[in-house]
C-alpha positions in Angstrom: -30.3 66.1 -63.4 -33.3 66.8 -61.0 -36.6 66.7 -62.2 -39.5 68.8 -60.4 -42.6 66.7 -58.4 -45.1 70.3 -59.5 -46.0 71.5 -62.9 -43.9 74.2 -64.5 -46.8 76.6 -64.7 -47.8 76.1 -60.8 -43.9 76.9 -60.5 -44.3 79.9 -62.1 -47.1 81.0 -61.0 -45.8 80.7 -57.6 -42.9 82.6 -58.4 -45.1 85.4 -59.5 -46.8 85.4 -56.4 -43.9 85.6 -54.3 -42.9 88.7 -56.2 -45.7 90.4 -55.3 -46.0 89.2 -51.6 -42.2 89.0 -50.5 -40.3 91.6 -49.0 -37.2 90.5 -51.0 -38.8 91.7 -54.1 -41.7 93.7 -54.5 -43.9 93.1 -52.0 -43.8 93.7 -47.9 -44.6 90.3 -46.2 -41.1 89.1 -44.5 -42.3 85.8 -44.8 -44.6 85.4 -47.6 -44.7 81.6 -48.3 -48.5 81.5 -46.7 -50.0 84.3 -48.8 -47.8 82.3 -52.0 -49.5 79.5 -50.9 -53.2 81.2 -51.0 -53.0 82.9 -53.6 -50.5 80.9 -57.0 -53.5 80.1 -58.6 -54.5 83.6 -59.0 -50.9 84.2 -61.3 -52.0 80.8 -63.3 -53.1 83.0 -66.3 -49.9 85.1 -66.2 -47.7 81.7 -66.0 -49.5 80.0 -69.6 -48.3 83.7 -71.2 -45.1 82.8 -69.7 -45.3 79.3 -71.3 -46.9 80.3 -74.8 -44.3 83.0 -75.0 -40.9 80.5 -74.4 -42.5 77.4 -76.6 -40.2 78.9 -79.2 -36.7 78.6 -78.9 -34.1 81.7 -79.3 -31.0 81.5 -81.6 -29.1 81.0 -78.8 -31.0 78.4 -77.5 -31.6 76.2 -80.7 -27.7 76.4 -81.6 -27.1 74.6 -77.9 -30.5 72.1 -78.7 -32.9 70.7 -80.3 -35.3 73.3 -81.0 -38.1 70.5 -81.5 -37.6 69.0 -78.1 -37.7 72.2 -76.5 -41.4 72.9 -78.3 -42.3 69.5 -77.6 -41.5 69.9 -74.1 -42.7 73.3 -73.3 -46.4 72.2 -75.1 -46.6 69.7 -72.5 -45.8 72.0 -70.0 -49.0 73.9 -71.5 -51.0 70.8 -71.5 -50.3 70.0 -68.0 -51.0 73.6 -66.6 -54.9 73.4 -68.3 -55.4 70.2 -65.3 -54.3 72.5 -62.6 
């Protein structure tokens, strides 16, 4: 399994940006990687809703997991985001 070298919430906010900058989704910019790059940090309070919003498992989820690993997991997700 890979693991990721960035924090989940500078992933997400990232991915937040790029929907509003990249042509392939909402925005216009063909290539938008520069104005993702300027501007993540911006979507860093919308990516800790994202974060605080998942720390709970579904049913679906929980019947496939361990429901505490997942909390335990997202929480440091959390924690690491608040360095960023």
């Amino acid at each position: 399994m890979d693991v990721a070298n960035t924090p989940l919430a500078q992933r997400i906010a990232r991915a937040l940006a790029g929907l509003d900058h990249s042509a392939n989704a909402e925005g216009v910019e063909a290539s938008a990687a520069t104005a993702v790059d300027e501007t993540w940090r911006a979507y860093l309070e919308q990516a800790d809703a994202v974060l605080r919003t998942i720390r709970e498992p579904s049913e679906a989820m929980a019947r496939t997991g361990d429901p505490a690993i997942w909390a335990a997991m997202v929480e440091a997700a959390i924690e690491e985001s608040e360095a960023l």
